[in-house]
């Protein structure tokens, strides 16, 4: 029962490097999300997708890019890593975005930019 | 605008009852969620309220008053494993979730 799987779990990047956080879900969910969580702060939405081929910006999209070529996969790309992007990243999915639909989270990716 | 407030940290004793409050301001409302998050782990769903009143699920209950912009999560018969952060999240008129910063609950023996 995999649910939402994201990789890597931990990563240290140097300033200016790029990387992709991978996310896949096997629940046939239409909606997928990327959040970041900083200490003492609520989850902030980076990007979301309502279906394959459709993506949209969330609250804090700057410095990130996403794609949704399949229903299952929703990778998050950091092009030029900056120290401000040091955070915990969570991928999540839900069947749709309607009221009451539970969001399921991946286990998180701890990213440090030095 | 939208805003969610919940206490930063609370302490309670094993076996006791604790109530974690969440207040919010929003122009549109499509429900309120509570999630539990253990340190170093992902949030997991606890409850959802869209109508006023109390929803009970075993040791956990969640209450909502839309007119007061207020919700609480009630945890009974506290166990050490309940030590975690509890996140309140509001679903706004665009069906986007707005998350509170979370309440860290510390359970003492």
Coordinates of N, CA and C in Angstrom, one line a residue:
Chain A
X1 N 0.8 -1.2 0.0 CA 0.0 0.0 0.0 C 0.9 1.2 0.0
X2 N 1.4 1.6 -1.2 CA 2.5 2.6 -1.2 C 1.9 4.0 -0.9
X3 N 0.8 4.4 -1.5 CA 0.3 5.8 -1.3 C 1.1 6.8 -2.1
X4 N 1.6 7.8 -1.4 CA 2.4 8.9 -2.0 C 3.9 8.6 -1.6
X5 N 4.7 8.5 -2.7 CA 6.1 8.2 -2.5 C 7.0 9.3 -3.0
X6 N 7.9 9.9 -2.2 CA 8.7 10.9 -2.7 C 10.2 10.6 -2.4
X7 N 11.0 11.0 -3.3 CA 12.5 10.9 -3.1 C 13.2 12.1 -3.6
X8 N 14.4 12.4 -3.0 CA 15.1 11.6 -2.0 C 14.5 12.1 -0.6
X9 N 14.9 11.3 0.4 CA 14.5 11.7 1.8 C 15.3 12.8 2.3
X10 N 16.6 12.8 2.0 CA 17.5 13.9 2.5 C 18.4 14.3 1.3
X11 N 18.8 15.6 1.3 CA 19.7 16.0 0.2 C 20.3 17.3 0.7
X12 N 21.6 17.4 0.4 CA 22.4 18.7 0.7 C 22.8 19.2 -0.7
X13 N 22.4 20.4 -1.0 CA 22.8 21.1 -2.2 C 23.7 22.3 -2.0
X14 N 24.5 22.5 -3.0 CA 25.3 23.8 -2.9 C 24.5 24.9 -3.6
X15 N 24.7 26.1 -3.2 CA 24.1 27.3 -3.8 C 24.3 27.2 -5.3
X16 N 23.2 27.4 -6.1 CA 23.3 27.4 -7.5 C 23.1 26.1 -8.2
X17 N 23.2 25.0 -7.5 CA 22.9 23.7 -8.0 C 21.4 23.5 -8.3
X18 N 21.1 22.5 -9.1 CA 19.7 22.2 -9.4 C 19.5 20.8 -9.0
X19 N 18.2 20.5 -8.8 CA 17.8 19.1 -8.5 C 16.3 19.0 -8.7
X20 N 15.9 17.7 -8.7 CA 14.5 17.4 -8.9 C 14.0 16.5 -7.7
X21 N 13.0 16.9 -7.1 CA 12.3 16.0 -6.1 C 11.2 15.2 -6.8
X22 N 11.3 13.9 -6.7 CA 10.4 13.0 -7.4 C 9.2 12.7 -6.5
X23 N 8.0 12.6 -7.1 CA 6.8 12.3 -6.3 C 5.9 11.4 -7.2
X24 N 5.5 10.3 -6.7 CA 4.5 9.5 -7.4 C 3.5 9.0 -6.5
X25 N 2.3 8.8 -7.0 CA 1.2 8.3 -6.2 C 0.5 7.2 -7.0
X26 N 0.0 6.2 -6.2 CA -0.6 5.0 -6.9 C -2.1 4.9 -6.5
X27 N -2.7 6.0 -6.1 CA -4.1 6.0 -5.7 C -5.1 6.5 -6.7
X28 N -4.5 6.8 -7.9 CA -5.3 7.3 -9.0 C -6.0 8.7 -8.7
X29 N -5.2 9.4 -7.9 CA -5.7 10.7 -7.5 C -5.5 11.8 -8.6
X30 N -6.5 12.7 -8.8 CA -6.4 13.7 -9.8 C -5.5 14.9 -9.3
X31 N -5.7 15.2 -8.1 CA -5.0 16.4 -7.5 C -3.7 16.0 -6.9
X32 N -2.6 16.8 -7.2 CA -1.3 16.6 -6.5 C -0.8 18.0 -6.1
X33 N 0.0 18.0 -5.1 CA 0.5 19.2 -4.5 C 1.9 19.1 -4.0
X34 N 2.6 20.2 -4.0 CA 3.9 20.3 -3.4 C 3.8 21.4 -2.3
X35 N 4.2 21.1 -1.1 CA 4.2 22.0 0.0 C 5.7 22.1 0.5
X36 N 6.0 23.2 1.2 CA 7.2 23.3 2.0 C 6.8 23.7 3.4
X37 N 7.6 23.2 4.3 CA 7.3 23.4 5.7 C 8.5 23.9 6.4
X38 N 8.5 25.1 6.9 CA 9.6 25.7 7.6 C 9.3 25.7 9.1
X39 N 10.3 25.7 10.0 CA 10.1 25.6 11.4 C 9.2 26.7 11.9
X40 N 8.1 26.4 12.7 CA 7.2 27.3 13.2 C 6.3 28.0 12.3
X41 N 6.3 27.4 11.1 CA 5.4 28.0 10.0 C 4.4 26.9 9.6
X42 N 3.3 27.4 9.0 CA 2.3 26.4 8.4 C 2.8 25.9 7.1
X43 N 2.2 24.9 6.6 CA 2.6 24.4 5.3 C 2.2 25.4 4.2
X44 N 3.2 25.7 3.3 CA 3.0 26.6 2.3 C 2.9 25.9 0.9
X45 N 1.9 26.2 0.1 CA 1.7 25.5 -1.1 C 2.6 26.1 -2.2
X46 N 3.4 25.3 -2.9 CA 4.3 25.8 -3.9 C 3.6 25.7 -5.3
X47 N 3.2 24.5 -5.6 CA 2.5 24.3 -6.9 C 1.5 23.2 -6.7
X48 N 0.5 23.2 -7.5 CA -0.4 22.1 -7.5 C -0.9 21.8 -8.9
X49 N -1.5 20.6 -9.0 CA -2.0 20.1 -10.3 C -3.3 19.5 -10.2
X50 N -4.3 19.8 -11.0 CA -5.6 19.2 -10.9 C -5.8 18.0 -11.9
X51 N -4.7 17.7 -12.6 CA -4.8 16.6 -13.5 C -3.6 16.6 -14.5
X52 N -3.4 15.5 -15.2 CA -2.2 15.4 -16.1 C -2.3 16.6 -17.1
X53 N -1.1 17.2 -17.3 CA -1.0 18.3 -18.2 C -1.4 19.7 -17.7
X54 N -1.8 19.7 -16.4 CA -2.3 21.0 -15.8 C -1.6 21.2 -14.5
X55 N -0.9 22.4 -14.5 CA -0.3 22.8 -13.2 C -0.6 24.3 -12.9
X56 N -0.5 24.6 -11.7 CA -0.8 26.0 -11.3 C 0.0 26.4 -10.1
X57 N 0.3 27.7 -10.0 CA 1.1 28.2 -8.9 C 0.3 28.3 -7.6
X58 N 1.0 28.0 -6.5 CA 0.5 28.2 -5.2 C 0.9 29.5 -4.6
X59 N 1.1 29.4 -3.3 CA 1.4 30.7 -2.6 C 2.9 31.1 -2.7
X60 N 3.8 30.1 -2.9 CA 5.3 30.4 -2.9 C 6.0 29.7 -4.1
X61 N 5.6 30.0 -5.3 CA 6.2 29.3 -6.4 C 7.6 29.7 -6.9
X62 N 8.0 30.9 -6.5 CA 9.3 31.4 -7.0 C 10.5 30.5 -6.7
X63 N 11.3 30.2 -7.8 CA 12.4 29.3 -7.6 C 12.2 27.9 -7.9
X64 N 10.9 27.6 -8.2 CA 10.5 26.2 -8.4 C 9.8 26.0 -9.8
X65 N 9.8 24.8 -10.3 CA 9.0 24.4 -11.5 C 8.5 23.0 -11.3
X66 N 7.4 22.8 -11.9 CA 6.8 21.4 -11.9 C 6.3 21.0 -13.2
X67 N 6.0 19.7 -13.4 CA 5.4 19.2 -14.6 C 4.4 18.1 -14.1
X68 N 3.5 17.8 -15.0 CA 2.5 16.7 -14.6 C 2.2 16.0 -16.0
X69 N 3.1 15.1 -16.4 CA 3.0 14.4 -17.7 C 2.1 13.2 -17.5
X70 N 2.0 12.7 -16.3 CA 1.1 11.5 -16.1 C 0.3 11.8 -14.8
X71 N -0.7 11.0 -14.6 CA -1.5 11.1 -13.4 C -0.7 10.8 -12.2
X72 N 0.2 9.9 -12.3 CA 0.9 9.3 -11.1 C 2.1 10.3 -10.6
X73 N 2.7 11.0 -11.5 CA 4.0 11.6 -11.2 C 3.9 13.2 -11.2
X74 N 4.6 13.8 -10.2 CA 4.5 15.2 -10.1 C 5.8 15.7 -9.5
X75 N 6.9 15.7 -10.4 CA 8.2 16.2 -9.9 C 8.3 17.7 -9.7
X76 N 9.1 18.0 -8.7 CA 9.4 19.4 -8.4 C 10.8 19.7 -8.7
X77 N 11.1 20.8 -9.5 CA 12.4 21.1 -9.9 C 12.9 22.4 -9.2
X78 N 14.1 22.4 -8.7 CA 14.8 23.6 -8.2 C 15.9 23.9 -9.1
X79 N 15.8 25.0 -9.8 CA 16.8 25.3 -10.8 C 18.1 25.9 -10.3
X80 N 18.0 26.9 -9.5 CA 19.2 27.5 -8.9 C 19.0 27.6 -7.4
X81 N 19.5 26.6 -6.7 CA 19.2 26.5 -5.3 C 19.8 27.6 -4.5
X82 N 19.0 28.1 -3.6 CA 19.3 29.2 -2.7 C 19.1 28.8 -1.2
X83 N 19.9 29.4 -0.3 CA 19.7 29.0 1.1 C 18.3 29.2 1.6
X84 N 17.5 30.1 1.0 CA 16.1 30.3 1.4 C 15.2 29.0 1.1
X85 N 15.7 28.2 0.3 CA 15.0 27.0 -0.1 C 15.3 25.8 0.8
X86 N 16.1 26.0 1.8 CA 16.3 25.0 2.9 C 15.0 24.8 3.6
X87 N 14.5 23.6 3.5 CA 13.1 23.4 4.1 C 12.8 21.9 4.0
X88 N 11.7 21.5 4.5 CA 11.1 20.2 4.4 C 10.1 20.3 3.3
X89 N 10.1 19.4 2.3 CA 9.2 19.4 1.2 C 8.3 18.2 1.3
X90 N 7.0 18.5 1.2 CA 6.0 17.4 1.2 C 5.2 17.4 -0.1
X91 N 5.2 16.2 -0.7 CA 4.3 16.0 -1.9 C 3.0 15.4 -1.3
X92 N 1.9 15.7 -1.9 CA 0.6 15.2 -1.4 C -0.4 15.0 -2.6
X93 N -1.4 14.3 -2.3 CA -2.4 14.1 -3.4 C -3.8 13.9 -2.7
X94 N -4.8 14.2 -3.6 CA -6.2 13.9 -3.2 C -7.0 13.5 -4.4
X95 N -8.1 12.9 -4.2 CA -8.9 12.4 -5.3 C -9.3 13.6 -6.2
X96 N -9.9 14.6 -5.5 CA -10.1 15.9 -6.2 C -10.0 17.0 -5.2
X97 N -10.3 18.2 -5.5 CA -10.1 19.3 -4.6 C -11.4 19.7 -3.9
X98 N -12.4 18.9 -3.9 CA -13.7 19.3 -3.3 C -13.6 19.2 -1.8
X99 N -14.6 19.9 -1.3 CA -14.8 19.9 0.2 C -14.8 18.6 0.8
X100 N -14.0 18.4 1.8 CA -14.0 17.1 2.5 C -13.0 16.1 2.0
X101 N -12.4 16.3 0.9 CA -11.5 15.3 0.3 C -10.2 15.3 1.1
X102 N -9.9 14.2 1.6 CA -8.6 14.1 2.4 C -7.4 14.2 1.5
X103 N -6.4 14.9 2.0 CA -5.1 15.0 1.4 C -4.2 14.0 2.0
X104 N -3.5 13.2 1.2 CA -2.5 12.2 1.7 C -1.1 12.7 1.4
X105 N -0.2 12.6 2.4 CA 1.1 13.2 2.2 C 2.1 12.1 2.0
X106 N 3.2 12.5 1.3 CA 4.4 11.6 1.3 C 5.2 11.8 2.5
X107 N 6.3 11.1 2.7 CA 7.0 11.1 3.9 C 7.9 12.3 4.1
X108 N 8.1 13.1 3.1 CA 8.8 14.4 3.2 C 10.3 14.2 2.7
X109 N 10.8 15.4 2.2 CA 12.2 15.4 1.7 C 12.8 16.6 2.4
X110 N 13.9 16.3 3.2 CA 14.7 17.3 3.9 C 15.8 17.9 3.0
X111 N 15.7 19.1 2.6 CA 16.6 19.7 1.7 C 17.4 20.8 2.4
X112 N 18.7 20.8 2.4 CA 19.6 21.8 2.9 C 20.4 22.4 1.8
X113 N 20.4 23.7 1.7 CA 21.2 24.4 0.7 C 22.3 25.2 1.4
X114 N 23.6 24.9 1.0 CA 24.7 25.5 1.7 C 25.6 26.3 0.7
Chain B
X1 N -8.6 39.1 4.0 CA -7.6 38.0 3.9 C -8.0 36.8 4.8
X2 N -7.1 35.9 4.8 CA -7.4 34.7 5.6 C -6.3 34.5 6.6
X3 N -6.7 34.0 7.8 CA -5.7 33.9 8.9 C -6.2 32.8 9.8
X4 N -5.2 32.0 10.2 CA -5.5 30.9 11.2 C -4.6 31.0 12.4
X5 N -5.1 30.9 13.6 CA -4.3 31.0 14.8 C -4.6 29.8 15.6
X6 N -3.5 29.2 16.1 CA -3.5 28.2 17.1 C -2.3 28.3 18.0
X7 N -2.5 27.8 19.3 CA -1.3 28.0 20.2 C -0.1 27.3 19.7
X8 N 1.1 27.8 20.0 CA 2.3 27.2 19.6 C 2.6 25.9 20.3
X9 N 2.4 25.8 21.5 CA 2.7 24.7 22.3 C 1.8 24.5 23.5
X10 N 1.5 23.2 23.8 CA 0.7 22.9 25.0 C 1.3 21.7 25.7
X11 N 1.1 21.6 27.0 CA 1.6 20.4 27.7 C 0.4 19.8 28.5
X12 N 0.4 18.5 28.5 CA -0.7 17.8 29.2 C -0.1 16.5 29.8
X13 N -0.9 15.9 30.7 CA -0.5 14.7 31.4 C -1.1 13.5 30.8
X14 N -0.4 12.4 30.8 CA -0.9 11.1 30.3 C -2.2 10.8 31.0
X15 N -3.2 10.3 30.3 CA -4.4 10.0 30.8 C -5.4 11.1 30.9
X16 N -5.0 12.3 30.8 CA -5.8 13.5 30.9 C -6.5 13.8 29.6
X17 N -7.2 15.0 29.6 CA -7.9 15.5 28.4 C -7.3 16.8 28.0
X18 N -7.1 17.1 26.7 CA -6.6 18.4 26.3 C -7.4 18.9 25.1
X19 N -7.6 20.2 25.1 CA -8.3 20.8 24.0 C -7.4 21.8 23.3
X20 N -7.3 21.6 22.0 CA -6.4 22.5 21.2 C -7.4 23.4 20.3
X21 N -7.2 24.7 20.5 CA -8.1 25.6 19.8 C -7.5 26.1 18.5
X22 N -8.4 26.5 17.6 CA -8.0 27.0 16.3 C -9.1 28.1 16.0
X23 N -8.6 29.3 15.8 CA -9.5 30.4 15.3 C -9.1 30.8 13.9
X24 N -10.1 31.3 13.2 CA -9.7 31.6 11.8 C -10.6 32.8 11.3
X25 N -10.0 33.5 10.3 CA -10.8 34.6 9.6 C -10.7 34.2 8.2
X26 N -11.8 34.2 7.5 CA -11.8 33.9 6.1 C -13.1 34.5 5.4
X27 N -13.0 34.8 4.1 CA -14.1 35.3 3.4 C -14.9 34.2 2.8
X28 N -14.4 33.0 2.7 CA -15.1 31.9 2.2 C -14.7 30.6 2.9
X29 N -15.6 29.7 3.1 CA -15.4 28.5 3.9 C -15.9 27.3 3.3
X30 N -15.0 26.2 3.2 CA -15.5 24.9 2.7 C -15.0 23.8 3.6
X31 N -14.8 24.1 4.8 CA -14.5 23.0 5.8 C -13.2 23.3 6.5
X32 N -13.1 22.5 7.6 CA -11.9 22.7 8.4 C -11.3 21.3 8.8
X33 N -10.0 21.1 8.6 CA -9.4 19.8 8.8 C -8.5 19.9 10.0
X34 N -8.3 18.8 10.7 CA -7.2 18.6 11.7 C -6.3 17.5 11.2
X35 N -5.0 17.7 11.3 CA -4.0 16.7 10.9 C -3.1 16.6 12.1
X36 N -2.5 15.4 12.3 CA -1.5 15.1 13.3 C -0.2 14.9 12.6
X37 N 0.9 15.5 13.2 CA 2.2 15.3 12.6 C 3.2 15.0 13.7
X38 N 3.7 13.8 13.6 CA 4.8 13.4 14.6 C 6.1 14.0 14.0
X39 N 7.0 14.3 14.9 CA 8.3 14.9 14.5 C 9.0 14.1 13.5
X40 N 9.4 14.7 12.4 CA 10.1 14.1 11.3 C 9.2 13.2 10.4
X41 N 7.9 13.4 10.5 CA 7.0 12.6 9.7 C 6.0 13.4 9.0
X42 N 5.3 12.8 8.1 CA 4.3 13.5 7.3 C 3.0 13.8 8.1
X43 N 2.2 14.8 7.8 CA 0.9 15.0 8.5 C 0.0 13.8 8.1
X44 N -0.9 13.4 9.0 CA -1.9 12.4 8.7 C -3.2 12.9 9.2
X45 N -4.2 12.6 8.4 CA -5.6 13.1 8.6 C -6.2 12.6 9.9
X46 N -6.8 13.6 10.6 CA -7.6 13.2 11.8 C -9.1 13.4 11.7
X47 N -9.5 14.6 11.2 CA -10.9 14.9 11.2 C -11.2 16.0 10.2
X48 N -12.5 16.1 9.9 CA -13.0 17.2 8.9 C -14.3 17.6 9.4
X49 N -14.5 18.9 9.5 CA -15.8 19.5 9.9 C -16.2 20.5 8.9
X50 N -17.5 20.4 8.4 CA -18.0 21.5 7.5 C -19.3 22.1 8.1
X51 N -19.9 21.3 9.0 CA -21.1 21.9 9.6 C -20.8 22.1 11.1
X52 N -21.6 23.0 11.7 CA -21.4 23.3 13.1 C -21.6 22.0 14.0
X53 N -20.8 21.9 15.0 CA -21.1 20.8 15.9 C -19.9 20.0 16.2
X54 N -20.1 18.9 16.8 CA -19.0 18.0 17.3 C -19.0 16.7 16.5
X55 N -17.8 16.3 16.0 CA -17.5 15.1 15.3 C -16.7 14.2 16.2
X56 N -17.1 13.0 16.6 CA -16.3 12.2 17.5 C -15.8 11.0 16.8
X57 N -14.5 10.7 17.0 CA -13.8 9.5 16.5 C -13.0 8.9 17.5
X58 N -13.5 8.0 18.3 CA -12.8 7.4 19.3 C -12.3 8.4 20.4
X59 N -11.0 8.4 20.6 CA -10.5 9.3 21.7 C -10.4 10.8 21.2
X60 N -10.6 11.0 19.9 CA -10.5 12.3 19.3 C -11.8 12.9 18.9
X61 N -12.1 14.1 19.2 CA -13.3 14.8 18.7 C -12.9 16.2 18.2
X62 N -13.7 16.6 17.2 CA -13.4 18.0 16.7 C -14.7 18.7 16.6
X63 N -14.6 20.0 17.0 CA -15.8 20.8 17.1 C -15.6 22.0 16.1
X64 N -16.7 22.5 15.6 CA -16.7 23.7 14.7 C -17.9 24.6 15.0
X65 N -17.5 25.9 15.1 CA -18.6 27.0 15.1 C -18.2 27.9 14.0
X66 N -19.0 27.9 12.9 CA -18.7 28.8 11.7 C -18.9 30.2 12.1
X67 N -20.0 30.5 12.9 CA -20.3 31.9 13.2 C -19.2 32.5 14.0
X68 N -18.5 31.7 14.8 CA -17.4 32.3 15.7 C -16.1 32.1 15.0
X69 N -16.0 31.4 13.9 CA -14.7 31.2 13.3 C -13.8 30.4 14.2
X70 N -14.3 29.3 14.7 CA -13.6 28.6 15.8 C -13.8 27.1 15.7
X71 N -12.7 26.5 16.0 CA -12.7 25.0 16.0 C -11.8 24.5 17.2
X72 N -12.1 23.4 17.7 CA -11.2 22.8 18.6 C -11.0 21.3 18.4
X73 N -9.9 20.7 18.7 CA -9.6 19.3 18.7 C -9.5 18.9 20.2
X74 N -10.3 17.9 20.5 CA -10.3 17.4 21.9 C -9.7 16.0 21.9
X75 N -8.7 15.8 22.7 CA -8.1 14.5 22.9 C -8.3 14.0 24.3
X76 N -8.9 12.8 24.4 CA -9.2 12.2 25.7 C -8.2 11.1 26.0
X77 N -8.1 10.7 27.2 CA -7.3 9.6 27.7 C -5.9 9.6 27.0
X78 N -5.2 10.7 27.2 CA -4.0 11.0 26.5 C -3.0 9.8 26.7
X79 N -2.3 9.5 25.6 CA -1.2 8.5 25.6 C 0.1 9.2 25.2
X80 N 1.2 8.6 25.6 CA 2.5 9.2 25.2 C 2.6 9.4 23.7
X81 N 2.0 8.4 22.9 CA 2.1 8.5 21.5 C 1.4 9.7 20.9
X82 N 0.5 10.3 21.7 CA -0.2 11.5 21.2 C 0.7 12.8 21.1
X83 N 1.9 12.7 21.7 CA 2.9 13.8 21.6 C 3.2 14.0 20.1
X84 N 2.8 15.1 19.6 CA 2.9 15.4 18.2 C 2.5 16.9 18.0
X85 N 2.6 17.3 16.7 CA 2.0 18.6 16.4 C 0.7 18.4 15.8
X86 N -0.3 19.3 16.1 CA -1.6 19.2 15.5 C -1.9 20.4 14.7
X87 N -2.2 20.2 13.4 CA -2.3 21.2 12.4 C -3.8 21.4 12.1
X88 N -4.2 22.7 12.1 CA -5.5 23.1 11.8 C -5.4 23.7 10.3
X89 N -6.3 23.3 9.5 CA -6.3 23.8 8.1 C -7.7 24.1 7.6
X90 N -7.8 25.3 7.0 CA -9.1 25.8 6.5 C -9.1 25.6 5.0
X91 N -10.2 25.1 4.5 CA -10.5 25.1 3.1 C -11.3 26.3 2.7
X92 N -10.6 27.1 1.8 CA -11.3 28.4 1.5 C -12.3 28.3 0.3
X93 N -12.8 29.4 -0.1 CA -13.8 29.4 -1.2 C -13.3 28.8 -2.5
X94 N -12.0 28.9 -2.7 CA -11.4 28.3 -3.9 C -10.9 26.8 -3.7
X95 N -11.4 26.3 -2.6 CA -11.0 24.9 -2.3 C -9.5 24.7 -2.1
X96 N -8.8 25.8 -1.7 CA -7.4 25.7 -1.3 C -7.3 25.6 0.2
X97 N -6.4 24.8 0.7 CA -6.1 24.7 2.1 C -5.2 25.7 2.6
X98 N -5.6 26.4 3.7 CA -4.7 27.4 4.4 C -4.4 26.7 5.7
X99 N -3.1 26.6 6.0 CA -2.6 25.8 7.1 C -2.2 26.7 8.3
X100 N -2.6 26.4 9.5 CA -2.1 27.0 10.7 C -0.6 26.5 10.9
X101 N 0.1 27.2 11.8 CA 1.5 26.8 12.1 C 1.6 25.5 12.9
X102 N 0.5 25.1 13.5 CA 0.5 23.9 14.3 C 0.7 24.1 15.7
X103 N 0.2 23.2 16.5 CA 0.3 23.2 18.0 C 1.1 22.0 18.4
X104 N 2.3 22.2 19.0 CA 3.1 21.1 19.5 C 2.5 20.7 20.9
X105 N 2.1 19.4 20.9 CA 1.5 18.9 22.2 C 2.6 18.0 22.8
X106 N 2.9 18.3 24.1 CA 3.9 17.5 24.9 C 3.1 16.8 25.9
X107 N 3.2 15.5 26.0 CA 2.6 14.7 27.0 C 3.6 14.2 28.0
X108 N 3.3 14.5 29.3 CA 4.2 14.1 30.4 C 3.6 13.0 31.1
X109 N 4.4 12.1 31.6 CA 3.9 10.9 32.4 C 3.2 11.3 33.7

